[in-house]
Amino acid sequence: MPETITITDDRTGKQITVPITDGVFPASAVRELDPSLYIYDPAYMQTAACKSSITYLDGENGILRYRGYPIEQLASKSTYLEVAYLLLNGELPDAAQLAMWKHEVTNHTYIHENMRKRFVDGFHYDAHPMGMFVSSLAALGTFYNDAKDIDDKASRDKQILRLIAKTPTLASMAYRFSAGLPFVYPDNDLSFPGNFLNMMWKIGEYNIDPRLERAMDVLFILHADHEQNCGTTAMRVVGSSHADPYTSAAAAASALYGPLHGGANEAVVRMLTDIGHIDNVPAFIEEVKGGKGSRLMGFGHRVYKNYDPRATIIKKTAYDVFEVTGKNPLLDIALKLEETALSDPYFVDRKLYPNVDFYSGLIYQAMGFPVSMFTVLFAIPRTVGWLAHWQELLADKDQKISRPRQWYTGVEARDYIPMTSR
Ligand code: CMC
């Protein structure tokens, strides 16, 4: 028996019945009922803004899959570049396709010298690396006028390749500038994460511990996509105006910058540092509950009402990293916070669990990344998610320029009063 929903307009008695498919019914039903009627849905909490076949997320049960593959399997068996191919193409590559994809990405890692010498070198010495990253993405687009040709598949593919390949270069450039260090050119003999780590820390011969290189790759996989989050929605909204992908990605990165989104990993480490000692955890939790202090950063999620599956993997990865780097002293505070929160009715009743950002910052810090780089580390792999959604958006015949309506609550029409009469 097909599932349907019937909506009645009590003002007119008009009724409309529409199908429910996969728990979704079309808002066009409301339009049919009365074209001047709108749904009030701040933050799009109850709105499916698009159809998507990229990422499946079941927040109640803590399930995350890219193109049907469980995140746990991808994190333990795949690589970021293979996952990037999967997200963009819908299927895992065969050996030849993967080799070609790696070759192509590797050959686009360099950026124009003017980006570094004139653009990045023009920032103030204490510019935040994420601010530099956001603006570099938009600036990068000015080097590729072919990016405007979004109707041409060959051009779209080229820009996708460029963006995926160049984000680690932009990220390391932002870091090296903020640290007053000279730029390190990409080394195309290295793996994707190895090249990035090398551009961050180069000290002569390549000497990154393979366990750290793998941890970086796992973190890249976990952050690659997460369906219609704030940044991806920004990508889709801006992309829907047919802006080029660099400009759209800059908008997505801007959204990611906020402390309620990708900026939370930075906020977690600052919070743990402020707490200072496990003995201070109970008092901190009381402050959070009383609404006096900040929220418990790295906890809670709009969709997950269960443990974020990425947090489980990251927690395990943290121990792998600490074997190489030594334990991050903030780990004990984080563990105590998690234990305290998960046994407190405030957090239990609201289904607040650790999210992806709770433990990732501890790993980044142990690996030597400054706190200000954490959101940039999130943005590097999320770029592929943004681009996969951008591609999907452009191919979707249902989509038009994003243009929500509003519930006007201002004053009615009134006549202008000249200054002399006010
Ligand atoms: N600490 C304390 N209370 C919280 C928290 C938290 N971290 N998160 C939610 N709550 C409370 C909130 O006060 C509200 O309580 P009440 O019903 O009494 O008013 C209730 O839980 C529901 O919160 P909400 O703000 O309506 O939930 P939301 O879905 O709009 O917010 C969130 C989701 C992620 C913005 C929020 O949980 C939060 O601010 N978390 C901390 C920041 C964070 O870790 N962000 C990273 C998110 S995951 C990665 C990413 O998106 O980039």
CSV table of C-alpha atoms and ligand atoms in Angstrom, one decimal:
chain,number,residue,atom,x,y,z
A,1,MET,CA,0.0,0.0,0.0
A,2,PRO,CA,1.6,3.3,-1.1
A,3,GLU,CA,2.2,5.8,1.7
A,4,THR,CA,0.5,9.2,1.2
A,5,ILE,CA,-0.2,12.3,3.2
A,6,THR,CA,-3.3,14.4,2.9
A,7,ILE,CA,-3.2,18.1,3.7
A,8,THR,CA,-6.4,20.0,4.2
A,9,ASP,CA,-6.7,23.8,4.0
A,10,ASP,CA,-9.3,24.5,6.7
A,11,ARG,CA,-9.9,27.9,5.2
A,12,THR,CA,-11.2,26.6,1.9
A,13,GLY,CA,-11.8,22.9,2.6
A,14,LYS,CA,-9.4,22.1,-0.3
A,15,GLN,CA,-7.6,18.8,0.2
A,16,ILE,CA,-4.5,17.5,-1.5
A,17,THR,CA,-3.0,14.0,-1.2
A,18,VAL,CA,0.7,13.4,-2.2
A,19,PRO,CA,2.9,10.3,-1.9
A,20,ILE,CA,5.5,9.9,0.8
A,21,THR,CA,8.7,8.4,-0.6
A,22,ASP,CA,11.6,7.4,1.7
A,23,GLY,CA,10.0,9.6,4.4
A,24,VAL,CA,9.8,12.7,2.2
A,25,PHE,CA,6.8,14.4,0.5
A,26,PRO,CA,7.0,17.2,-2.0
A,27,ALA,CA,6.5,20.8,-0.8
A,28,SER,CA,4.9,21.4,-4.1
A,29,ALA,CA,1.8,19.9,-2.4
A,30,VAL,CA,1.6,23.2,-0.4
A,31,ARG,CA,2.0,25.2,-3.6
A,32,GLU,CA,-0.9,23.3,-5.2
A,33,LEU,CA,-3.1,23.8,-2.2
A,34,ASP,CA,-2.4,27.6,-2.2
A,35,PRO,CA,0.5,29.2,-4.0
A,36,SER,CA,0.6,32.0,-1.5
A,37,LEU,CA,1.2,29.5,1.4
A,38,TYR,CA,4.7,29.0,2.8
A,39,ILE,CA,6.3,26.6,5.2
A,40,TYR,CA,8.2,28.3,8.1
A,41,ASP,CA,11.3,26.1,8.7
A,42,PRO,CA,14.2,28.1,10.2
A,43,ALA,CA,17.6,26.4,9.7
A,44,TYR,CA,15.9,23.9,7.3
A,45,MET,CA,15.4,21.5,10.2
A,46,GLN,CA,12.6,19.7,8.5
A,47,THR,CA,13.5,20.4,4.9
A,48,ALA,CA,15.1,18.0,2.3
A,49,ALA,CA,16.5,20.7,0.0
A,50,CYS,CA,17.7,18.2,-2.6
A,51,LYS,CA,17.9,14.6,-3.7
A,52,SER,CA,21.4,13.2,-3.2
A,53,SER,CA,23.0,9.8,-3.7
A,54,ILE,CA,26.4,10.7,-2.2
A,55,THR,CA,26.2,10.2,1.6
A,56,TYR,CA,23.8,8.3,3.7
A,57,LEU,CA,23.5,9.4,7.3
A,58,ASP,CA,21.2,7.7,10.0
A,59,GLY,CA,21.6,10.0,13.0
A,60,GLU,CA,19.5,7.8,15.4
A,61,ASN,CA,21.6,4.7,14.8
A,62,GLY,CA,25.0,6.4,14.2
A,63,ILE,CA,25.4,5.2,10.7
A,64,LEU,CA,27.4,7.0,8.0
A,65,ARG,CA,28.1,5.6,4.5
A,66,TYR,CA,29.7,7.2,1.4
A,67,ARG,CA,28.0,5.8,-1.8
A,68,GLY,CA,26.8,2.9,0.3
A,69,TYR,CA,30.2,1.9,1.8
A,70,PRO,CA,30.3,2.1,5.6
A,71,ILE,CA,32.6,4.7,6.9
A,72,GLU,CA,34.3,2.2,9.2
A,73,GLN,CA,35.4,0.1,6.2
A,74,LEU,CA,36.6,3.0,4.2
A,75,ALA,CA,38.6,4.4,7.2
A,76,SER,CA,40.3,1.1,7.8
A,77,LYS,CA,40.9,-0.1,4.2
A,78,SER,CA,40.8,2.8,1.8
A,79,THR,CA,42.8,6.0,1.1
A,80,TYR,CA,41.6,9.6,0.9
A,81,LEU,CA,42.2,9.7,-2.9
A,82,GLU,CA,40.3,6.5,-3.5
A,83,VAL,CA,37.4,7.9,-1.4
A,84,ALA,CA,37.5,11.2,-3.3
A,85,TYR,CA,37.2,9.2,-6.6
A,86,LEU,CA,34.3,7.3,-5.1
A,87,LEU,CA,32.5,10.4,-3.9
A,88,LEU,CA,32.8,12.1,-7.2
A,89,ASN,CA,32.1,9.1,-9.5
A,90,GLY,CA,29.8,7.0,-7.4
A,91,GLU,CA,31.9,3.8,-7.7
A,92,LEU,CA,35.3,2.6,-6.5
A,93,PRO,CA,38.0,2.9,-9.1
A,94,ASP,CA,39.7,-0.1,-10.6
A,95,ALA,CA,43.5,-0.2,-10.5
A,96,ALA,CA,44.1,1.7,-13.7
A,97,GLN,CA,41.5,4.3,-12.9
A,98,LEU,CA,43.0,4.9,-9.4
A,99,ALA,CA,46.5,5.1,-10.9
A,100,MET,CA,45.3,7.7,-13.4
A,101,TRP,CA,43.4,9.7,-10.8
A,102,LYS,CA,46.5,9.8,-8.5
A,103,HIS,CA,48.6,10.8,-11.4
A,104,GLU,CA,46.3,13.6,-12.4
A,105,VAL,CA,45.9,15.0,-8.8
A,106,THR,CA,49.6,14.9,-8.3
A,107,ASN,CA,50.1,16.9,-11.5
A,108,HIS,CA,47.9,19.8,-10.3
A,109,THR,CA,49.4,20.4,-6.8
A,110,TYR,CA,51.4,23.5,-7.8
A,111,ILE,CA,49.9,27.0,-7.6
A,112,HIS,CA,50.8,30.1,-9.5
A,113,GLU,CA,53.7,32.0,-8.1
A,114,ASN,CA,51.6,35.2,-7.8
A,115,MET,CA,49.3,33.4,-5.4
A,116,ARG,CA,52.2,33.1,-3.0
A,117,LYS,CA,54.3,36.1,-3.7
A,118,ARG,CA,51.7,38.7,-4.1
A,119,PHE,CA,48.5,37.4,-2.6
A,120,VAL,CA,49.4,35.4,0.5
A,121,ASP,CA,52.4,37.5,1.2
A,122,GLY,CA,50.1,40.5,1.4
A,123,PHE,CA,48.3,39.2,4.5
A,124,HIS,CA,48.9,40.7,7.9
A,125,TYR,CA,51.5,38.7,9.8
A,126,ASP,CA,49.0,37.4,12.4
A,127,ALA,CA,46.2,36.6,9.8
A,128,HIS,CA,44.3,33.5,10.8
A,129,PRO,CA,45.2,30.6,8.5
A,130,MET,CA,41.5,29.7,7.9
A,131,GLY,CA,40.8,33.3,6.8
A,132,MET,CA,43.8,33.1,4.5
A,133,PHE,CA,42.5,29.7,3.2
A,134,VAL,CA,39.0,31.0,2.5
A,135,SER,CA,40.2,34.0,0.6
A,136,SER,CA,42.9,31.9,-1.3
A,137,LEU,CA,40.2,29.6,-2.6
A,138,ALA,CA,38.3,32.6,-4.1
A,139,ALA,CA,41.5,34.1,-5.4
A,140,LEU,CA,42.6,30.9,-7.0
A,141,GLY,CA,39.6,31.0,-9.3
A,142,THR,CA,40.8,34.2,-10.9
A,143,PHE,CA,43.7,32.2,-12.4
A,144,TYR,CA,41.3,29.9,-14.3
A,145,ASN,CA,38.9,31.8,-16.5
A,146,ASP,CA,37.8,28.4,-18.0
A,147,ALA,CA,36.2,27.7,-14.5
A,148,LYS,CA,33.3,30.0,-15.5
A,149,ASP,CA,32.3,27.4,-18.1
A,150,ILE,CA,30.3,25.2,-15.7
A,151,ASP,CA,28.3,23.7,-18.6
A,152,ASP,CA,31.3,22.0,-20.0
A,153,LYS,CA,32.1,18.7,-18.3
A,154,ALA,CA,35.8,18.8,-19.3
A,155,SER,CA,36.1,22.1,-17.7
A,156,ARG,CA,34.2,21.0,-14.6
A,157,ASP,CA,36.5,18.0,-14.2
A,158,LYS,CA,39.6,20.1,-14.6
A,159,GLN,CA,38.5,22.5,-11.8
A,160,ILE,CA,37.6,19.6,-9.5
A,161,LEU,CA,41.1,18.2,-10.0
A,162,ARG,CA,42.7,21.5,-9.4
A,163,LEU,CA,40.8,22.2,-6.3
A,164,ILE,CA,41.4,18.8,-4.7
A,165,ALA,CA,45.1,18.9,-5.7
A,166,LYS,CA,45.8,22.5,-4.6
A,167,THR,CA,44.0,22.7,-1.2
A,168,PRO,CA,46.9,21.1,0.7
A,169,THR,CA,49.3,23.5,-1.0
A,170,LEU,CA,47.1,26.5,-0.1
A,171,ALA,CA,46.7,25.1,3.5
A,172,SER,CA,50.4,24.6,4.0
A,173,MET,CA,51.1,28.0,2.5
A,174,ALA,CA,48.8,29.7,4.9
A,175,TYR,CA,50.5,27.9,7.8
A,176,ARG,CA,54.0,28.6,6.7
A,177,PHE,CA,53.2,32.3,6.2
A,178,SER,CA,51.6,32.6,9.6
A,179,ALA,CA,54.6,30.9,11.2
A,180,GLY,CA,57.1,33.1,9.3
A,181,LEU,CA,58.5,30.1,7.5
A,182,PRO,CA,59.5,29.8,3.8
A,183,PHE,CA,57.1,28.1,1.4
A,184,VAL,CA,57.7,24.4,0.6
A,185,TYR,CA,56.9,23.2,-2.9
A,186,PRO,CA,54.9,20.1,-3.4
A,187,ASP,CA,56.8,16.9,-3.8
A,188,ASN,CA,54.9,14.8,-6.2
A,189,ASP,CA,56.7,11.6,-5.4
A,190,LEU,CA,54.8,11.5,-2.1
A,191,SER,CA,51.3,10.3,-1.2
A,192,PHE,CA,48.6,12.8,-0.9
A,193,PRO,CA,48.8,13.1,2.9
A,194,GLY,CA,52.6,12.6,2.8
A,195,ASN,CA,53.0,15.5,0.5
A,196,PHE,CA,50.8,17.7,2.7
A,197,LEU,CA,52.7,16.8,5.9
A,198,ASN,CA,56.0,17.4,4.0
A,199,MET,CA,54.8,20.8,2.9
A,200,MET,CA,53.9,21.6,6.5
A,201,TRP,CA,57.1,20.4,8.2
A,202,LYS,CA,59.8,19.9,5.7
A,203,ILE,CA,63.2,19.6,7.4
A,204,GLY,CA,65.4,18.2,4.7
A,205,GLU,CA,64.9,14.5,3.9
A,206,TYR,CA,61.3,13.2,4.0
A,207,ASN,CA,60.9,11.7,7.4
A,208,ILE,CA,57.2,11.6,8.3
A,209,ASP,CA,56.4,8.5,10.4
A,210,PRO,CA,54.1,6.3,8.2
A,211,ARG,CA,51.7,5.9,11.1
A,212,LEU,CA,51.2,9.7,11.2
A,213,GLU,CA,50.8,9.7,7.4
A,214,ARG,CA,48.1,7.0,7.7
A,215,ALA,CA,46.4,8.9,10.5
A,216,MET,CA,46.2,12.0,8.4
A,217,ASP,CA,44.7,10.0,5.5
A,218,VAL,CA,42.1,8.4,7.9
A,219,LEU,CA,41.2,11.9,9.2
A,220,PHE,CA,40.9,13.1,5.6
A,221,ILE,CA,38.6,10.1,4.8
A,222,LEU,CA,36.4,10.8,7.8
A,223,HIS,CA,36.0,14.5,6.9
A,224,ALA,CA,35.4,14.1,3.2
A,225,ASP,CA,31.6,14.4,3.2
A,226,HIS,CA,28.7,14.7,5.5
A,227,GLU,CA,25.6,15.3,3.4
A,228,GLN,CA,23.8,18.6,3.7
A,229,ASN,CA,25.8,20.3,6.5
A,230,CYS,CA,26.1,24.0,6.7
A,231,GLY,CA,29.2,24.3,4.5
A,232,THR,CA,27.8,21.9,1.8
A,233,THR,CA,24.5,23.8,1.8
A,234,ALA,CA,26.5,27.0,1.3
A,235,MET,CA,28.2,25.3,-1.7
A,236,ARG,CA,24.9,24.3,-3.1
A,237,VAL,CA,23.3,27.7,-2.6
A,238,VAL,CA,26.1,29.7,-4.2
A,239,GLY,CA,26.6,27.0,-6.9
A,240,SER,CA,22.9,27.2,-7.7
A,241,SER,CA,23.6,30.8,-9.0
A,242,HIS,CA,26.1,29.2,-11.4
A,243,ALA,CA,29.0,30.8,-9.7
A,244,ASP,CA,32.3,29.1,-10.5
A,245,PRO,CA,33.4,26.3,-8.2
A,246,TYR,CA,36.3,28.3,-6.6
A,247,THR,CA,33.9,31.0,-5.5
A,248,SER,CA,31.3,28.5,-4.4
A,249,ALA,CA,34.0,26.5,-2.4
A,250,ALA,CA,35.1,29.8,-0.8
A,251,ALA,CA,31.5,30.3,0.4
A,252,ALA,CA,31.4,26.7,1.7
A,253,ALA,CA,34.8,27.2,3.5
A,254,SER,CA,33.5,30.4,5.1
A,255,ALA,CA,30.6,28.5,6.6
A,256,LEU,CA,33.0,25.8,7.8
A,257,TYR,CA,35.0,28.5,9.6
A,258,GLY,CA,32.3,29.1,12.2
A,259,PRO,CA,32.7,27.7,15.7
A,260,LEU,CA,29.4,25.8,15.5
A,261,HIS,CA,30.6,24.0,12.4
A,262,GLY,CA,34.3,23.2,11.5
A,263,GLY,CA,35.6,25.7,13.9
A,264,ALA,CA,34.5,23.5,16.8
A,265,ASN,CA,37.7,21.4,16.7
A,266,GLU,CA,39.7,24.5,17.5
A,267,ALA,CA,37.2,25.5,20.2
A,268,VAL,CA,37.5,22.0,21.8
A,269,VAL,CA,41.2,22.3,22.4
A,270,ARG,CA,40.8,25.9,23.7
A,271,MET,CA,38.1,24.6,26.0
A,272,LEU,CA,40.2,21.7,27.2
A,273,THR,CA,43.2,24.0,27.8
A,274,ASP,CA,41.0,26.4,29.8
A,275,ILE,CA,39.6,23.6,31.9
A,276,GLY,CA,43.2,22.8,32.7
A,277,HIS,CA,42.8,19.7,35.0
A,278,ILE,CA,40.5,16.8,35.4
A,279,ASP,CA,39.5,18.0,38.8
A,280,ASN,CA,37.9,21.1,37.1
A,281,VAL,CA,35.7,19.0,34.9
A,282,PRO,CA,32.6,18.7,37.2
A,283,ALA,CA,32.5,22.4,37.8
A,284,PHE,CA,32.8,23.1,34.0
A,285,ILE,CA,30.0,20.7,33.2
A,286,GLU,CA,27.8,22.5,35.8
A,287,GLU,CA,28.6,25.8,34.1
A,288,VAL,CA,27.6,24.4,30.7
A,289,LYS,CA,24.3,23.0,32.1
A,290,GLY,CA,23.6,26.3,33.8
A,291,GLY,CA,24.0,28.1,30.5
A,292,LYS,CA,26.6,30.3,32.1
A,293,GLY,CA,29.7,29.3,30.2
A,294,SER,CA,30.1,28.0,26.7
A,295,ARG,CA,28.5,24.9,25.3
A,296,LEU,CA,30.4,21.7,25.6
A,297,MET,CA,32.3,22.0,22.4
A,298,GLY,CA,32.7,18.8,20.3
A,299,PHE,CA,29.4,17.5,21.7
A,300,GLY,CA,26.0,17.4,20.1
A,301,HIS,CA,24.9,17.3,16.5
A,302,ARG,CA,22.0,18.4,14.4
A,303,VAL,CA,21.6,14.9,13.0
A,304,TYR,CA,23.4,12.4,15.2
A,305,LYS,CA,21.4,11.6,18.3
A,306,ASN,CA,23.8,8.8,19.0
A,307,TYR,CA,27.6,8.5,19.1
A,308,ASP,CA,29.0,10.1,15.9
A,309,PRO,CA,30.6,7.1,14.1
A,310,ARG,CA,33.5,9.3,13.0
A,311,ALA,CA,34.2,10.1,16.7
A,312,THR,CA,34.6,6.4,17.5
A,313,ILE,CA,37.2,6.0,14.7
A,314,ILE,CA,39.0,9.2,15.6
A,315,LYS,CA,39.2,8.2,19.3
A,316,LYS,CA,40.9,5.0,18.2
A,317,THR,CA,43.2,6.9,15.8
A,318,ALA,CA,44.2,9.2,18.6
A,319,TYR,CA,45.8,6.3,20.5
A,320,ASP,CA,47.6,5.2,17.3
A,321,VAL,CA,49.0,8.7,16.9
A,322,PHE,CA,49.9,9.0,20.6
A,323,GLU,CA,52.1,5.9,20.3
A,324,VAL,CA,54.3,7.9,17.9
A,325,THR,CA,54.0,11.4,19.4
A,326,GLY,CA,53.4,10.6,23.1
A,327,LYS,CA,50.0,11.2,24.8
A,328,ASN,CA,48.4,14.6,24.4
A,329,PRO,CA,48.1,15.8,28.1
A,330,LEU,CA,44.6,17.1,27.3
A,331,LEU,CA,43.4,13.6,26.6
A,332,ASP,CA,42.7,12.8,30.2
A,333,ILE,CA,40.5,15.9,30.5
A,334,ALA,CA,38.7,14.9,27.3
A,335,LEU,CA,38.1,11.4,28.6
A,336,LYS,CA,36.8,12.7,31.9
A,337,LEU,CA,34.5,15.2,30.2
A,338,GLU,CA,33.1,12.5,28.0
A,339,GLU,CA,32.6,10.1,30.9
A,340,THR,CA,30.9,12.9,33.0
A,341,ALA,CA,28.7,14.1,30.2
A,342,LEU,CA,27.6,10.7,29.1
A,343,SER,CA,26.4,9.9,32.6
A,344,ASP,CA,24.7,13.2,33.2
A,345,PRO,CA,20.9,13.4,32.5
A,346,TYR,CA,21.3,16.9,30.9
A,347,PHE,CA,23.4,15.4,28.0
A,348,VAL,CA,21.7,12.0,28.0
A,349,ASP,CA,18.1,13.4,27.7
A,350,ARG,CA,19.2,15.8,24.9
A,351,LYS,CA,21.1,12.9,23.2
A,352,LEU,CA,24.3,14.9,23.1
A,353,TYR,CA,27.3,12.7,22.2
A,354,PRO,CA,30.9,13.4,21.1
A,355,ASN,CA,31.0,14.5,17.5
A,356,VAL,CA,33.8,14.4,14.9
A,357,ASP,CA,35.5,17.4,16.5
A,358,PHE,CA,35.8,16.2,20.0
A,359,TYR,CA,39.0,14.1,19.6
A,360,SER,CA,40.3,15.3,16.2
A,361,GLY,CA,41.9,18.4,17.7
A,362,LEU,CA,43.9,16.3,20.2
A,363,ILE,CA,45.4,14.4,17.3
A,364,TYR,CA,46.2,17.5,15.3
A,365,GLN,CA,47.8,19.1,18.3
A,366,ALA,CA,49.9,15.9,19.1
A,367,MET,CA,51.1,16.0,15.5
A,368,GLY,CA,52.3,19.5,15.9
A,369,PHE,CA,49.6,21.5,14.2
A,370,PRO,CA,48.8,24.9,15.8
A,371,VAL,CA,45.2,25.2,16.9
A,372,SER,CA,44.6,27.9,14.3
A,373,MET,CA,45.2,25.3,11.5
A,374,PHE,CA,42.5,22.8,12.7
A,375,THR,CA,39.6,24.1,10.6
A,376,VAL,CA,41.9,24.2,7.6
A,377,LEU,CA,42.7,20.5,8.2
A,378,PHE,CA,38.9,19.9,8.0
A,379,ALA,CA,38.5,22.0,4.9
A,380,ILE,CA,41.2,20.1,2.8
A,381,PRO,CA,39.3,16.9,2.6
A,382,ARG,CA,35.8,18.4,2.8
A,383,THR,CA,36.6,20.1,-0.6
A,384,VAL,CA,35.8,16.9,-2.3
A,385,GLY,CA,32.5,16.6,-0.6
A,386,TRP,CA,31.6,20.2,-1.7
A,387,LEU,CA,32.6,19.4,-5.2
A,388,ALA,CA,30.7,16.1,-5.4
A,389,HIS,CA,27.6,18.0,-4.3
A,390,TRP,CA,28.3,20.8,-6.7
A,391,GLN,CA,28.4,18.3,-9.6
A,392,GLU,CA,25.3,16.6,-8.4
A,393,LEU,CA,23.5,19.9,-8.1
A,394,LEU,CA,24.4,20.9,-11.7
A,395,ALA,CA,23.1,17.6,-13.0
A,396,ASP,CA,19.8,17.8,-11.1
A,397,LYS,CA,16.9,18.8,-13.3
A,398,ASP,CA,14.8,19.6,-10.2
A,399,GLN,CA,17.2,22.3,-9.0
A,400,LYS,CA,17.0,26.0,-9.7
A,401,ILE,CA,18.7,29.0,-8.2
A,402,SER,CA,18.2,28.8,-4.4
A,403,ARG,CA,15.8,31.4,-3.3
A,404,PRO,CA,13.8,30.8,-0.2
A,405,ARG,CA,10.9,33.0,0.9
A,406,GLN,CA,10.5,34.7,4.2
A,407,TRP,CA,7.8,35.4,6.8
A,408,TYR,CA,7.6,39.2,6.8
A,409,THR,CA,7.2,40.5,10.3
A,410,GLY,CA,8.0,44.2,9.7
A,411,VAL,CA,5.7,47.2,9.6
A,412,GLU,CA,3.1,47.8,6.9
A,413,ALA,CA,3.6,50.4,4.2
A,414,ARG,CA,4.0,54.0,5.6
A,415,ASP,CA,4.9,57.4,4.2
A,416,TYR,CA,8.4,58.8,4.5
A,417,ILE,CA,8.6,61.6,7.0
A,418,PRO,CA,11.0,64.5,6.0
A,419,MET,CA,13.7,65.2,8.6
A,420,THR,CA,12.2,68.6,9.4
A,421,SER,CA,9.0,66.9,10.6
A,422,ARG,CA,10.6,64.2,12.7
B,1,CMC,N1,26.6,21.7,25.0
B,1,CMC,C1,25.6,21.9,25.9
B,1,CMC,N2,24.3,21.9,25.5
B,1,CMC,C2,24.1,21.6,24.2
B,1,CMC,C3,25.1,21.3,23.3
B,1,CMC,C4,26.4,21.4,23.8
B,1,CMC,N3,27.5,21.1,23.0
B,1,CMC,N4,24.6,21.1,22.1
B,1,CMC,C5,23.3,21.2,22.2
B,1,CMC,N5,23.0,21.5,23.5
B,1,CMC,C6,21.6,21.7,24.1
B,1,CMC,C7,21.0,23.0,23.7
B,1,CMC,O1,21.3,24.0,24.7
B,1,CMC,C8,19.6,22.7,23.7
B,1,CMC,O2,19.1,22.6,25.0
B,1,CMC,P1,17.6,23.1,25.4
B,1,CMC,O3,16.7,22.2,24.6
B,1,CMC,O4,17.5,23.0,26.8
B,1,CMC,O5,17.5,24.5,24.9
B,1,CMC,C9,19.5,21.3,23.1
B,1,CMC,O6,20.8,20.7,23.5
B,1,CMC,C10,19.4,21.2,21.6
B,1,CMC,O7,20.4,22.1,21.0
B,1,CMC,P2,20.2,22.9,19.7
B,1,CMC,O8,21.1,24.0,19.7
B,1,CMC,O9,18.8,23.1,19.4
B,1,CMC,O10,20.7,21.8,18.6
B,1,CMC,P3,21.2,22.0,17.2
B,1,CMC,O11,20.9,20.8,16.4
B,1,CMC,O12,20.7,23.3,16.6
B,1,CMC,O13,22.8,22.2,17.3
B,1,CMC,C11,25.1,21.9,17.3
B,1,CMC,C12,23.8,21.3,16.9
B,1,CMC,C13,26.2,21.0,16.7
B,1,CMC,C14,25.3,23.3,16.7
B,1,CMC,C15,25.2,22.0,18.8
B,1,CMC,O14,25.1,20.7,19.4
B,1,CMC,C16,26.5,22.6,19.3
B,1,CMC,O15,26.5,23.9,19.4
B,1,CMC,N6,27.5,21.8,19.6
B,1,CMC,C17,28.8,22.4,20.0
B,1,CMC,C18,29.6,22.8,18.8
B,1,CMC,C19,30.1,21.7,18.0
B,1,CMC,O16,30.7,20.7,18.6
B,1,CMC,N7,30.0,21.7,16.7
B,1,CMC,C20,30.5,20.7,15.8
B,1,CMC,C21,29.3,20.0,15.1
B,1,CMC,S1,29.8,18.5,14.2
B,1,CMC,C22,30.9,19.0,13.0
B,1,CMC,C23,30.5,20.1,12.1
B,1,CMC,O17,29.3,20.4,11.9
B,1,CMC,O18,31.4,20.7,11.6
